[in-house]
Amino acid sequence: MGAEATPRINSALLQKNVGRPVRLVGKVIGLNATHAFIEASDRGQVNVQLTAGSIIRQGVVEVLGRVNPDLSIAEMSSFMFQEDYDCDTYNRMVTLAHSQPELFGWA
Amino acid sequence: MMSGYGGYGGYAGGNAGGGFQGQFGQQQQPHHQQQQPAGGGFGSPSNPFTNTTPTGSPGARKASDPHGGDAHAARGSRADAGKSEQSLRSVTVKQLQSATQPVPDMPFRLDGRDLSQVVLVGRINSASTQSTNFAMTLDDGTGTVECKKFFGDGGDEEEEAARLAQFSEGVYVRVVGQLRAFASRKTLVLFSVRPVHSANEITLHCLEAITMHLALTRGLPMPAQQMQQQMQQPQAGAFGGFGGAQQHMHQQGQQQQQMQFGAGMFTPLQQEIMMLVSQQQHTVEGMALDALAFRLRGRAGADEVRSTVDYLSAEGHLYSTIDDAHFKATSA
């Protein structure tokens, strides 16, 4: 057991987590060869630098990556969900989870 | 309780599939457990809990079930051992890391309760198939945990191995399993693994974990009590004013739904009160409020005892006897 915690974030939490690996769930609103543009659960936009062999495509994605100083995310790996999701409820869950360090350990 | 701790394939039956049922049912009637556990365990007819015939007619039970007496005794002793209920709890890896095992080979404990089955949602970091089991590392953002699913001995290992092949690195899954310690390393022995298709499952799981944790550590909120305190002075009349509080409860509507949700879960104080009151079941008048407050002095003030008793009455766990200062429990 162990390994670093990877906090779930939205666009507002990027600032707090610069340099750390994070999990971002959101909708892909733009995509090119090198970047994906994700609408996070708080409706803010996040730029993701794609890793080689990235599987990101249209849809709902969870990106695991490190936050760069410029608040973009360097992708490490991603998972595409097959269905849509309720972003407002997810967003409230993220906020709530950050207030429960005993369960999540996200500062 | 049913010992699910010997052997890998066997788990202790119960409500692994269901939502919150397992947590509230202090007494789980054996006849509900129609499902036979997968992979080894309790198929044997000598299990006292599956001996009882369906409770249509007590006569039938007596006639055809020579072990009826044993089943009663077994149920009775299980009710006494009610602390270790069969529950399905949504947790995070971090919580598993902080779960303790006070006695080796006994269940782990978390938030003051035994852990039987747990549910987690996370991504697979690595996975491999061995000859007897499928092993994977699950990462839910709070930490990582080793998981093992042992193949059943029903001769369908190939089928199972093929189904498990879909669970490769990076895949999001929901697992149900039991926490074990193997050579001082915590491992989750899995009962089931299934893919997650929507991020809503993550939302739901995290919220469930938070809810269960808060309910077990803080108890659920008491709107009836708050209504009462706003409405009237805490006096002898407080109990009589209960009708008013109940009206407010109905007006709460949706909020009341949320409160009903946790009706079966007691905070430590509520539990202690229920226990103390139950000790007076044999008397006509039950437990006196003063005596209760006396027993709980130092742990809870008289006002808190009063308001907790009022809440428990409103929820139907206690009822007043000769006057509104004496109570008995509704369930024996």
GROMACS .gro file of C-alpha atoms in nm:
model
  439
    1MET     CA    1   0.000   0.000   0.000
    2GLY     CA    2   0.111   0.352  -0.042
    3ALA     CA    3   0.190   0.567  -0.342
    4GLU     CA    4   0.124   0.934  -0.374
    5ALA     CA    5  -0.230   1.060  -0.348
    6THR     CA    6  -0.362   1.206  -0.672
    7PRO     CA    7  -0.626   1.463  -0.582
    8ARG     CA    8  -0.939   1.506  -0.786
    9ILE     CA    9  -0.956   1.863  -0.905
   10ASN     CA   10  -1.149   2.108  -1.113
   11SER     CA   11  -1.011   2.416  -1.284
   12ALA     CA   12  -1.021   2.621  -0.965
   13LEU     CA   13  -0.794   2.376  -0.785
   14LEU     CA   14  -0.515   2.382  -1.042
   15GLN     CA   15  -0.338   2.665  -0.867
   16LYS     CA   16  -0.313   2.481  -0.538
   17ASN     CA   17  -0.173   2.168  -0.698
   18VAL     CA   18   0.107   2.294  -0.921
   19GLY     CA   19   0.375   2.028  -0.953
   20ARG     CA   20   0.154   1.747  -0.824
   21PRO     CA   21  -0.014   1.463  -1.007
   22VAL     CA   22  -0.389   1.517  -1.018
   23ARG     CA   23  -0.703   1.364  -1.162
   24LEU     CA   24  -0.917   1.583  -1.377
   25VAL     CA   25  -1.256   1.468  -1.499
   26GLY     CA   26  -1.425   1.667  -1.771
   27LYS     CA   27  -1.565   1.692  -2.121
   28VAL     CA   28  -1.335   1.717  -2.419
   29ILE     CA   29  -1.429   2.038  -2.599
   30GLY     CA   30  -1.129   2.064  -2.829
   31LEU     CA   31  -0.859   1.835  -2.957
   32ASN     CA   32  -0.555   1.860  -3.182
   33ALA     CA   33  -0.238   1.663  -3.229
   34THR     CA   34  -0.064   1.797  -2.922
   35HIS     CA   35  -0.331   1.929  -2.687
   36ALA     CA   36  -0.675   1.857  -2.554
   37PHE     CA   37  -0.904   2.122  -2.414
   38ILE     CA   38  -1.114   1.997  -2.129
   39GLU     CA   39  -1.414   2.157  -1.968
   40ALA     CA   40  -1.373   2.073  -1.601
   41SER     CA   41  -1.663   2.003  -1.365
   42ASP     CA   42  -1.671   2.368  -1.256
   43ARG     CA   43  -1.705   2.468  -1.625
   44GLY     CA   44  -1.356   2.611  -1.632
   45GLN     CA   45  -1.131   2.520  -1.923
   46VAL     CA   46  -0.811   2.327  -1.874
   47ASN     CA   47  -0.537   2.268  -2.131
   48VAL     CA   48  -0.387   1.924  -2.138
   49GLN     CA   49  -0.057   1.845  -2.307
   50LEU     CA   50  -0.105   1.508  -2.462
   51THR     CA   51   0.140   1.231  -2.393
   52ALA     CA   52   0.268   1.013  -2.675
   53GLY     CA   53   0.003   0.757  -2.759
   54SER     CA   54  -0.272   0.946  -2.581
   55ILE     CA   55  -0.613   0.786  -2.610
   56ILE     CA   56  -0.808   1.106  -2.550
   57ARG     CA   57  -1.093   1.161  -2.792
   58GLN     CA   58  -1.438   1.321  -2.784
   59GLY     CA   59  -1.635   1.248  -2.469
   60VAL     CA   60  -1.592   1.245  -2.095
   61VAL     CA   61  -1.241   1.175  -1.976
   62GLU     CA   62  -1.038   1.143  -1.659
   63VAL     CA   63  -0.687   1.271  -1.713
   64LEU     CA   64  -0.414   1.173  -1.471
   65GLY     CA   65  -0.133   1.421  -1.506
   66ARG     CA   66   0.098   1.671  -1.342
   67VAL     CA   67   0.008   2.038  -1.313
   68ASN     CA   68   0.252   2.269  -1.486
   69PRO     CA   69   0.336   2.615  -1.351
   70ASP     CA   70   0.125   2.764  -1.629
   71LEU     CA   71  -0.174   2.565  -1.500
   72SER     CA   72  -0.183   2.329  -1.793
   73ILE     CA   73  -0.167   1.959  -1.724
   74ALA     CA   74   0.097   1.725  -1.862
   75GLU     CA   75  -0.091   1.403  -1.931
   76MET     CA   76   0.043   1.079  -1.783
   77SER     CA   77  -0.253   0.855  -1.864
   78SER     CA   78  -0.624   0.888  -1.930
   79PHE     CA   79  -0.945   0.692  -1.921
   80MET     CA   80  -1.240   0.759  -2.150
   81PHE     CA   81  -1.581   0.708  -1.998
   82GLN     CA   82  -1.853   0.567  -2.216
   83GLU     CA   83  -2.131   0.788  -2.091
   84ASP     CA   84  -2.204   1.144  -2.003
   85TYR     CA   85  -2.185   1.259  -1.644
   86ASP     CA   86  -2.350   1.505  -1.407
   87CYS     CA   87  -2.078   1.768  -1.379
   88ASP     CA   88  -2.248   1.980  -1.114
   89THR     CA   89  -2.287   1.693  -0.870
   90TYR     CA   90  -1.935   1.575  -0.943
   91ASN     CA   91  -1.809   1.923  -0.875
   92ARG     CA   92  -1.984   1.942  -0.542
   93MET     CA   93  -1.838   1.604  -0.455
   94VAL     CA   94  -1.488   1.731  -0.529
   95THR     CA   95  -1.534   2.029  -0.301
   96LEU     CA   96  -1.674   1.808  -0.029
   97ALA     CA   97  -1.399   1.550  -0.065
   98HIS     CA   98  -1.132   1.811  -0.015
   99SER     CA   99  -1.288   1.887   0.322
  100GLN     CA  100  -1.248   1.523   0.431
  101PRO     CA  101  -0.872   1.468   0.458
  102GLU     CA  102  -0.925   1.157   0.669
  103LEU     CA  103  -1.086   0.983   0.375
  104PHE     CA  104  -0.901   1.134   0.082
  105GLY     CA  105  -0.579   1.295   0.199
  106TRP     CA  106  -0.606   1.575  -0.057
  107ALA     CA  107  -0.474   1.888   0.110
  108MET     CA  108  -2.137  -1.442   1.322
  109MET     CA  109  -2.083  -1.647   1.017
  110SER     CA  110  -1.715  -1.705   0.992
  111GLY     CA  111  -1.604  -1.589   0.656
  112TYR     CA  112  -1.245  -1.575   0.749
  113GLY     CA  113  -1.121  -1.919   0.673
  114GLY     CA  114  -1.033  -1.994   0.314
  115TYR     CA  115  -1.007  -1.760   0.026
  116GLY     CA  116  -1.308  -1.829  -0.188
  117GLY     CA  117  -1.560  -1.823   0.093
  118TYR     CA  118  -1.715  -1.505   0.205
  119ALA     CA  119  -1.984  -1.474   0.461
  120GLY     CA  120  -2.285  -1.449   0.231
  121GLY     CA  121  -2.493  -1.152   0.320
  122ASN     CA  122  -2.574  -0.848   0.118
  123ALA     CA  123  -2.267  -0.799  -0.090
  124GLY     CA  124  -2.483  -0.693  -0.380
  125GLY     CA  125  -2.722  -0.468  -0.200
  126GLY     CA  126  -2.689  -0.106  -0.103
  127PHE     CA  127  -2.739  -0.014   0.255
  128GLN     CA  128  -2.947  -0.306   0.367
  129GLY     CA  129  -2.663  -0.486   0.533
  130GLN     CA  130  -2.581  -0.204   0.761
  131PHE     CA  131  -2.919  -0.155   0.916
  132GLY     CA  132  -3.033  -0.509   0.955
  133GLN     CA  133  -2.902  -0.604   1.293
  134GLN     CA  134  -3.093  -0.925   1.263
  135GLN     CA  135  -3.071  -1.070   0.920
  136GLN     CA  136  -3.314  -1.353   0.878
  137PRO     CA  137  -3.140  -1.654   0.731
  138HIS     CA  138  -3.418  -1.718   0.487
  139HIS     CA  139  -3.332  -1.406   0.295
  140GLN     CA  140  -2.998  -1.547   0.204
  141GLN     CA  141  -3.116  -1.748  -0.092
  142GLN     CA  142  -2.798  -1.685  -0.284
  143GLN     CA  143  -2.527  -1.936  -0.234
  144PRO     CA  144  -2.185  -1.776  -0.214
  145ALA     CA  145  -1.967  -1.829  -0.517
  146GLY     CA  146  -1.651  -2.028  -0.484
  147GLY     CA  147  -1.650  -2.258  -0.186
  148GLY     CA  148  -1.774  -2.172   0.157
  149PHE     CA  149  -2.117  -2.251   0.276
  150GLY     CA  150  -2.290  -2.498   0.055
  151SER     CA  151  -2.291  -2.754   0.332
  152PRO     CA  152  -2.626  -2.827   0.489
  153SER     CA  153  -2.471  -2.835   0.830
  154ASN     CA  154  -2.461  -2.457   0.831
  155PRO     CA  155  -2.713  -2.363   1.098
  156PHE     CA  156  -2.813  -2.049   0.916
  157THR     CA  157  -2.939  -2.221   0.605
  158ASN     CA  158  -3.112  -2.497   0.795
  159THR     CA  159  -3.419  -2.297   0.877
  160THR     CA  160  -3.698  -2.354   0.632
  161PRO     CA  161  -3.873  -2.045   0.495
  162THR     CA  162  -4.073  -1.891   0.773
  163GLY     CA  163  -4.415  -1.941   0.632
  164SER     CA  164  -4.537  -2.156   0.914
  165PRO     CA  165  -4.374  -2.214   1.246
  166GLY     CA  166  -4.539  -2.553   1.243
  167ALA     CA  167  -4.355  -2.654   0.931
  168ARG     CA  168  -4.032  -2.544   1.081
  169LYS     CA  169  -4.086  -2.745   1.391
  170ALA     CA  170  -4.197  -3.052   1.208
  171SER     CA  171  -3.943  -3.070   0.931
  172ASP     CA  172  -3.649  -2.903   1.094
  173PRO     CA  173  -3.505  -3.092   1.383
  174HIS     CA  174  -3.249  -2.819   1.421
  175GLY     CA  175  -3.511  -2.551   1.476
  176GLY     CA  176  -3.392  -2.507   1.828
  177ASP     CA  177  -3.038  -2.468   1.714
  178ALA     CA  178  -3.133  -2.211   1.458
  179HIS     CA  179  -3.300  -2.010   1.729
  180ALA     CA  180  -2.999  -2.036   1.948
  181ALA     CA  181  -2.775  -1.952   1.658
  182ARG     CA  182  -2.985  -1.648   1.569
  183GLY     CA  183  -2.989  -1.547   1.930
  184SER     CA  184  -2.618  -1.570   1.969
  185ARG     CA  185  -2.569  -1.388   1.645
  186ALA     CA  186  -2.793  -1.109   1.766
  187ASP     CA  187  -2.576  -1.086   2.073
  188ALA     CA  188  -2.266  -1.074   1.861
  189GLY     CA  189  -2.451  -0.804   1.670
  190LYS     CA  190  -2.153  -0.575   1.680
  191SER     CA  191  -2.003  -0.756   1.383
  192GLU     CA  192  -2.281  -0.714   1.135
  193GLN     CA  193  -2.262  -0.809   0.770
  194SER     CA  194  -2.225  -0.475   0.605
  195LEU     CA  195  -2.121  -0.340   0.269
  196ARG     CA  196  -1.932  -0.018   0.315
  197SER     CA  197  -1.812   0.226   0.055
  198VAL     CA  198  -1.459   0.327   0.144
  199THR     CA  199  -1.144   0.481   0.002
  200VAL     CA  200  -0.802   0.322  -0.010
  201LYS     CA  201  -0.685   0.574   0.244
  202GLN     CA  202  -0.947   0.448   0.486
  203LEU     CA  203  -0.831   0.092   0.431
  204GLN     CA  204  -0.482   0.205   0.517
  205SER     CA  205  -0.605   0.339   0.848
  206ALA     CA  206  -0.822   0.038   0.931
  207THR     CA  207  -0.692  -0.154   1.229
  208GLN     CA  208  -0.692  -0.521   1.314
  209PRO     CA  209  -0.689  -0.537   1.692
  210VAL     CA  210  -0.681  -0.919   1.699
  211PRO     CA  211  -0.510  -1.121   1.425
  212ASP     CA  212  -0.753  -1.312   1.203
  213MET     CA  213  -1.044  -1.109   1.337
  214PRO     CA  214  -1.214  -0.852   1.118
  215PHE     CA  215  -1.055  -0.516   1.058
  216ARG     CA  216  -1.216  -0.216   1.221
  217LEU     CA  217  -1.286   0.126   1.075
  218ASP     CA  218  -1.480   0.414   1.230
  219GLY     CA  219  -1.569   0.202   1.528
  220ARG     CA  220  -1.728  -0.082   1.333
  221ASP     CA  221  -1.609  -0.408   1.190
  222LEU     CA  222  -1.532  -0.410   0.821
  223SER     CA  223  -1.692  -0.699   0.646
  224GLN     CA  224  -1.732  -0.630   0.274
  225VAL     CA  225  -1.611  -0.306   0.123
  226VAL     CA  226  -1.671  -0.134  -0.208
  227LEU     CA  227  -1.409   0.071  -0.388
  228VAL     CA  228  -1.399   0.252  -0.719
  229GLY     CA  229  -1.066   0.318  -0.881
  230ARG     CA  230  -0.832   0.267  -1.169
  231ILE     CA  231  -0.613  -0.035  -1.227
  232ASN     CA  232  -0.245   0.051  -1.214
  233SER     CA  233  -0.126  -0.295  -1.300
  234ALA     CA  234  -0.281  -0.635  -1.340
  235SER     CA  235  -0.164  -0.990  -1.387
  236THR     CA  236  -0.316  -1.332  -1.407
  237GLN     CA  237  -0.156  -1.616  -1.218
  238SER     CA  238  -0.253  -1.978  -1.201
  239THR     CA  239  -0.484  -1.949  -0.902
  240ASN     CA  240  -0.576  -1.586  -0.899
  241PHE     CA  241  -0.602  -1.255  -1.075
  242ALA     CA  242  -0.399  -0.982  -0.907
  243MET     CA  243  -0.421  -0.608  -0.959
  244THR     CA  244  -0.327  -0.280  -0.800
  245LEU     CA  245  -0.616  -0.041  -0.753
  246ASP     CA  246  -0.563   0.335  -0.736
  247ASP     CA  247  -0.853   0.558  -0.636
  248GLY     CA  248  -0.664   0.883  -0.600
  249THR     CA  249  -0.619   0.837  -0.224
  250GLY     CA  250  -0.366   0.555  -0.239
  251THR     CA  251  -0.309   0.213  -0.390
  252VAL     CA  252  -0.409  -0.131  -0.268
  253GLU     CA  253  -0.329  -0.481  -0.384
  254CYS     CA  254  -0.630  -0.682  -0.486
  255LYS     CA  255  -0.661  -1.051  -0.555
  256LYS     CA  256  -0.946  -1.242  -0.704
  257PHE     CA  257  -0.914  -1.613  -0.654
  258PHE     CA  258  -1.058  -1.837  -0.920
  259GLY     CA  259  -1.348  -2.054  -0.819
  260ASP     CA  260  -1.303  -2.426  -0.825
  261GLY     CA  261  -1.607  -2.485  -1.040
  262GLY     CA  262  -1.390  -2.579  -1.334
  263ASP     CA  263  -1.460  -2.250  -1.507
  264GLU     CA  264  -1.124  -2.092  -1.447
  265GLU     CA  265  -1.069  -2.037  -1.816
  266GLU     CA  266  -1.398  -1.852  -1.851
  267GLU     CA  267  -1.323  -1.643  -1.552
  268ALA     CA  268  -0.971  -1.569  -1.666
  269ALA     CA  269  -1.108  -1.462  -2.004
  270ARG     CA  270  -1.362  -1.229  -1.843
  271LEU     CA  271  -1.094  -1.081  -1.623
  272ALA     CA  272  -0.872  -1.011  -1.923
  273GLN     CA  273  -1.072  -0.693  -1.991
  274PHE     CA  274  -0.939  -0.552  -1.665
  275SER     CA  275  -0.607  -0.415  -1.773
  276GLU     CA  276  -0.399  -0.116  -1.683
  277GLY     CA  277  -0.587   0.213  -1.678
  278VAL     CA  278  -0.935   0.062  -1.664
  279TYR     CA  279  -1.184   0.203  -1.413
  280VAL     CA  280  -1.348  -0.061  -1.199
  281ARG     CA  281  -1.576  -0.110  -0.904
  282VAL     CA  282  -1.466  -0.385  -0.670
  283VAL     CA  283  -1.628  -0.556  -0.377
  284GLY     CA  284  -1.407  -0.746  -0.139
  285GLN     CA  285  -1.280  -0.810   0.208
  286LEU     CA  286  -0.970  -0.664   0.366
  287ARG     CA  287  -0.711  -0.915   0.474
  288ALA     CA  288  -0.356  -0.896   0.601
  289PHE     CA  289  -0.108  -1.124   0.427
  290ALA     CA  290   0.235  -1.111   0.581
  291SER     CA  291   0.162  -0.768   0.733
  292ARG     CA  292   0.057  -0.629   0.395
  293LYS     CA  293  -0.303  -0.532   0.349
  294THR     CA  294  -0.468  -0.701   0.055
  295LEU     CA  295  -0.821  -0.686  -0.069
  296VAL     CA  296  -0.961  -1.029  -0.150
  297LEU     CA  297  -1.217  -0.959  -0.418
  298PHE     CA  298  -1.562  -1.103  -0.449
  299SER     CA  299  -1.647  -0.908  -0.763
  300VAL     CA  300  -1.494  -0.676  -1.019
  301ARG     CA  301  -1.687  -0.489  -1.280
  302PRO     CA  302  -1.613  -0.206  -1.519
  303VAL     CA  303  -1.721   0.151  -1.455
  304HIS     CA  304  -1.880   0.326  -1.751
  305SER     CA  305  -1.971   0.666  -1.614
  306ALA     CA  306  -1.796   0.925  -1.401
  307ASN     CA  307  -2.121   0.942  -1.206
  308GLU     CA  308  -2.010   0.621  -1.038
  309ILE     CA  309  -1.709   0.803  -0.899
  310THR     CA  310  -1.932   1.080  -0.772
  311LEU     CA  311  -2.168   0.834  -0.612
  312HIS     CA  312  -1.898   0.625  -0.454
  313CYS     CA  313  -1.713   0.918  -0.300
  314LEU     CA  314  -2.034   1.063  -0.164
  315GLU     CA  315  -2.131   0.726  -0.019
  316ALA     CA  316  -1.794   0.693   0.149
  317ILE     CA  317  -1.826   1.040   0.299
  318THR     CA  318  -2.184   0.979   0.412
  319MET     CA  319  -2.108   0.648   0.577
  320HIS     CA  320  -1.802   0.786   0.749
  321LEU     CA  321  -1.986   1.087   0.886
  322ALA     CA  322  -2.287   0.883   0.988
  323LEU     CA  323  -2.070   0.642   1.184
  324THR     CA  324  -1.857   0.907   1.347
  325ARG     CA  325  -2.102   1.187   1.404
  326GLY     CA  326  -2.442   1.025   1.376
  327LEU     CA  327  -2.705   1.162   1.147
  328PRO     CA  328  -2.856   1.508   1.201
  329MET     CA  329  -3.170   1.538   1.414
  330PRO     CA  330  -3.412   1.784   1.261
  331ALA     CA  331  -3.698   1.690   1.498
  332GLN     CA  332  -3.481   1.777   1.793
  333GLN     CA  333  -3.379   2.111   1.648
  334MET     CA  334  -3.739   2.193   1.569
  335GLN     CA  335  -3.835   2.117   1.926
  336GLN     CA  336  -3.571   2.337   2.077
  337GLN     CA  337  -3.676   2.623   1.858
  338MET     CA  338  -4.041   2.574   1.935
  339GLN     CA  339  -4.053   2.531   2.308
  340GLN     CA  340  -3.870   2.520   2.637
  341PRO     CA  341  -3.710   2.192   2.739
  342GLN     CA  342  -3.942   2.095   3.021
  343ALA     CA  343  -4.177   1.820   3.114
  344GLY     CA  344  -4.403   1.958   2.844
  345ALA     CA  345  -4.141   1.897   2.585
  346PHE     CA  346  -4.246   1.542   2.533
  347GLY     CA  347  -4.609   1.638   2.514
  348GLY     CA  348  -4.522   1.889   2.246
  349PHE     CA  349  -4.406   1.611   2.032
  350GLY     CA  350  -4.709   1.623   1.814
  351GLY     CA  351  -4.601   1.967   1.703
  352ALA     CA  352  -4.252   1.850   1.628
  353GLN     CA  353  -4.390   1.566   1.423
  354GLN     CA  354  -4.595   1.805   1.213
  355HIS     CA  355  -4.281   1.993   1.140
  356MET     CA  356  -4.117   1.670   1.043
  357HIS     CA  357  -4.386   1.605   0.786
  358GLN     CA  358  -4.344   1.952   0.650
  359GLN     CA  359  -3.978   1.885   0.607
  360GLY     CA  360  -4.078   1.655   0.326
  361GLN     CA  361  -3.769   1.588   0.126
  362GLN     CA  362  -3.543   1.652   0.417
  363GLN     CA  363  -3.730   1.395   0.614
  364GLN     CA  364  -3.651   1.146   0.341
  365GLN     CA  365  -3.287   1.201   0.407
  366MET     CA  366  -3.335   1.153   0.778
  367GLN     CA  367  -3.530   0.830   0.737
  368PHE     CA  368  -3.237   0.704   0.541
  369GLY     CA  369  -3.023   0.667   0.845
  370ALA     CA  370  -3.288   0.562   1.093
  371GLY     CA  371  -3.108   0.245   1.184
  372MET     CA  372  -2.771   0.392   1.259
  373PHE     CA  373  -2.696   0.508   1.607
  374THR     CA  374  -2.423   0.732   1.736
  375PRO     CA  375  -2.229   0.592   2.029
  376LEU     CA  376  -2.442   0.795   2.270
  377GLN     CA  377  -2.766   0.678   2.115
  378GLN     CA  378  -2.640   0.324   2.123
  379GLU     CA  379  -2.552   0.348   2.488
  380ILE     CA  380  -2.889   0.493   2.574
  381MET     CA  381  -3.065   0.216   2.385
  382MET     CA  382  -2.856  -0.040   2.567
  383LEU     CA  383  -2.923   0.107   2.911
  384VAL     CA  384  -3.296   0.140   2.847
  385SER     CA  385  -3.312  -0.215   2.716
  386GLN     CA  386  -3.181  -0.338   3.047
  387GLN     CA  387  -3.507  -0.221   3.206
  388GLN     CA  388  -3.733  -0.403   2.963
  389HIS     CA  389  -3.848  -0.644   3.230
  390THR     CA  390  -3.993  -0.369   3.450
  391VAL     CA  391  -4.331  -0.208   3.402
  392GLU     CA  392  -4.210   0.149   3.402
  393GLY     CA  393  -3.884   0.103   3.215
  394MET     CA  394  -3.584   0.331   3.259
  395ALA     CA  395  -3.623   0.663   3.434
  396LEU     CA  396  -3.476   0.966   3.265
  397ASP     CA  397  -3.299   1.071   3.583
  398ALA     CA  398  -3.138   0.733   3.619
  399LEU     CA  399  -3.030   0.748   3.257
  400ALA     CA  400  -2.876   1.089   3.300
  401PHE     CA  401  -2.700   0.967   3.610
  402ARG     CA  402  -2.551   0.669   3.428
  403LEU     CA  403  -2.430   0.895   3.151
  404ARG     CA  404  -2.293   1.175   3.369
  405GLY     CA  405  -1.955   1.287   3.248
  406ARG     CA  406  -2.027   1.159   2.901
  407ALA     CA  407  -2.335   1.363   2.822
  408GLY     CA  408  -2.521   1.643   2.995
  409ALA     CA  409  -2.879   1.603   3.113
  410ASP     CA  410  -3.008   1.823   2.832
  411GLU     CA  411  -2.826   1.620   2.571
  412VAL     CA  412  -2.962   1.298   2.721
  413ARG     CA  413  -3.312   1.442   2.717
  414SER     CA  414  -3.293   1.557   2.359
  415THR     CA  415  -3.137   1.232   2.242
  416VAL     CA  416  -3.412   1.036   2.415
  417ASP     CA  417  -3.669   1.259   2.248
  418TYR     CA  418  -3.511   1.197   1.913
  419LEU     CA  419  -3.505   0.822   1.968
  420SER     CA  420  -3.872   0.837   2.066
  421ALA     CA  421  -3.958   1.032   1.755
  422GLU     CA  422  -3.779   0.773   1.547
  423GLY     CA  423  -3.977   0.501   1.719
  424HIS     CA  424  -3.699   0.331   1.911
  425LEU     CA  425  -3.826   0.430   2.256
  426TYR     CA  426  -4.168   0.487   2.402
  427SER     CA  427  -4.280   0.646   2.726
  428THR     CA  428  -4.452   0.435   2.988
  429ILE     CA  429  -4.604   0.567   3.311
  430ASP     CA  430  -4.506   0.926   3.233
  431ASP     CA  431  -4.282   1.117   2.996
  432ALA     CA  432  -3.981   1.058   3.219
  433HIS     CA  433  -3.983   0.679   3.184
  434PHE     CA  434  -3.897   0.487   2.870
  435LYS     CA  435  -3.875   0.142   2.730
  436ALA     CA  436  -3.736   0.027   2.402
  437THR     CA  437  -3.976  -0.065   2.124
  438SER     CA  438  -3.771  -0.357   1.993
  439ALA     CA  439  -3.677  -0.621   2.245
   0.00000   0.00000   0.00000
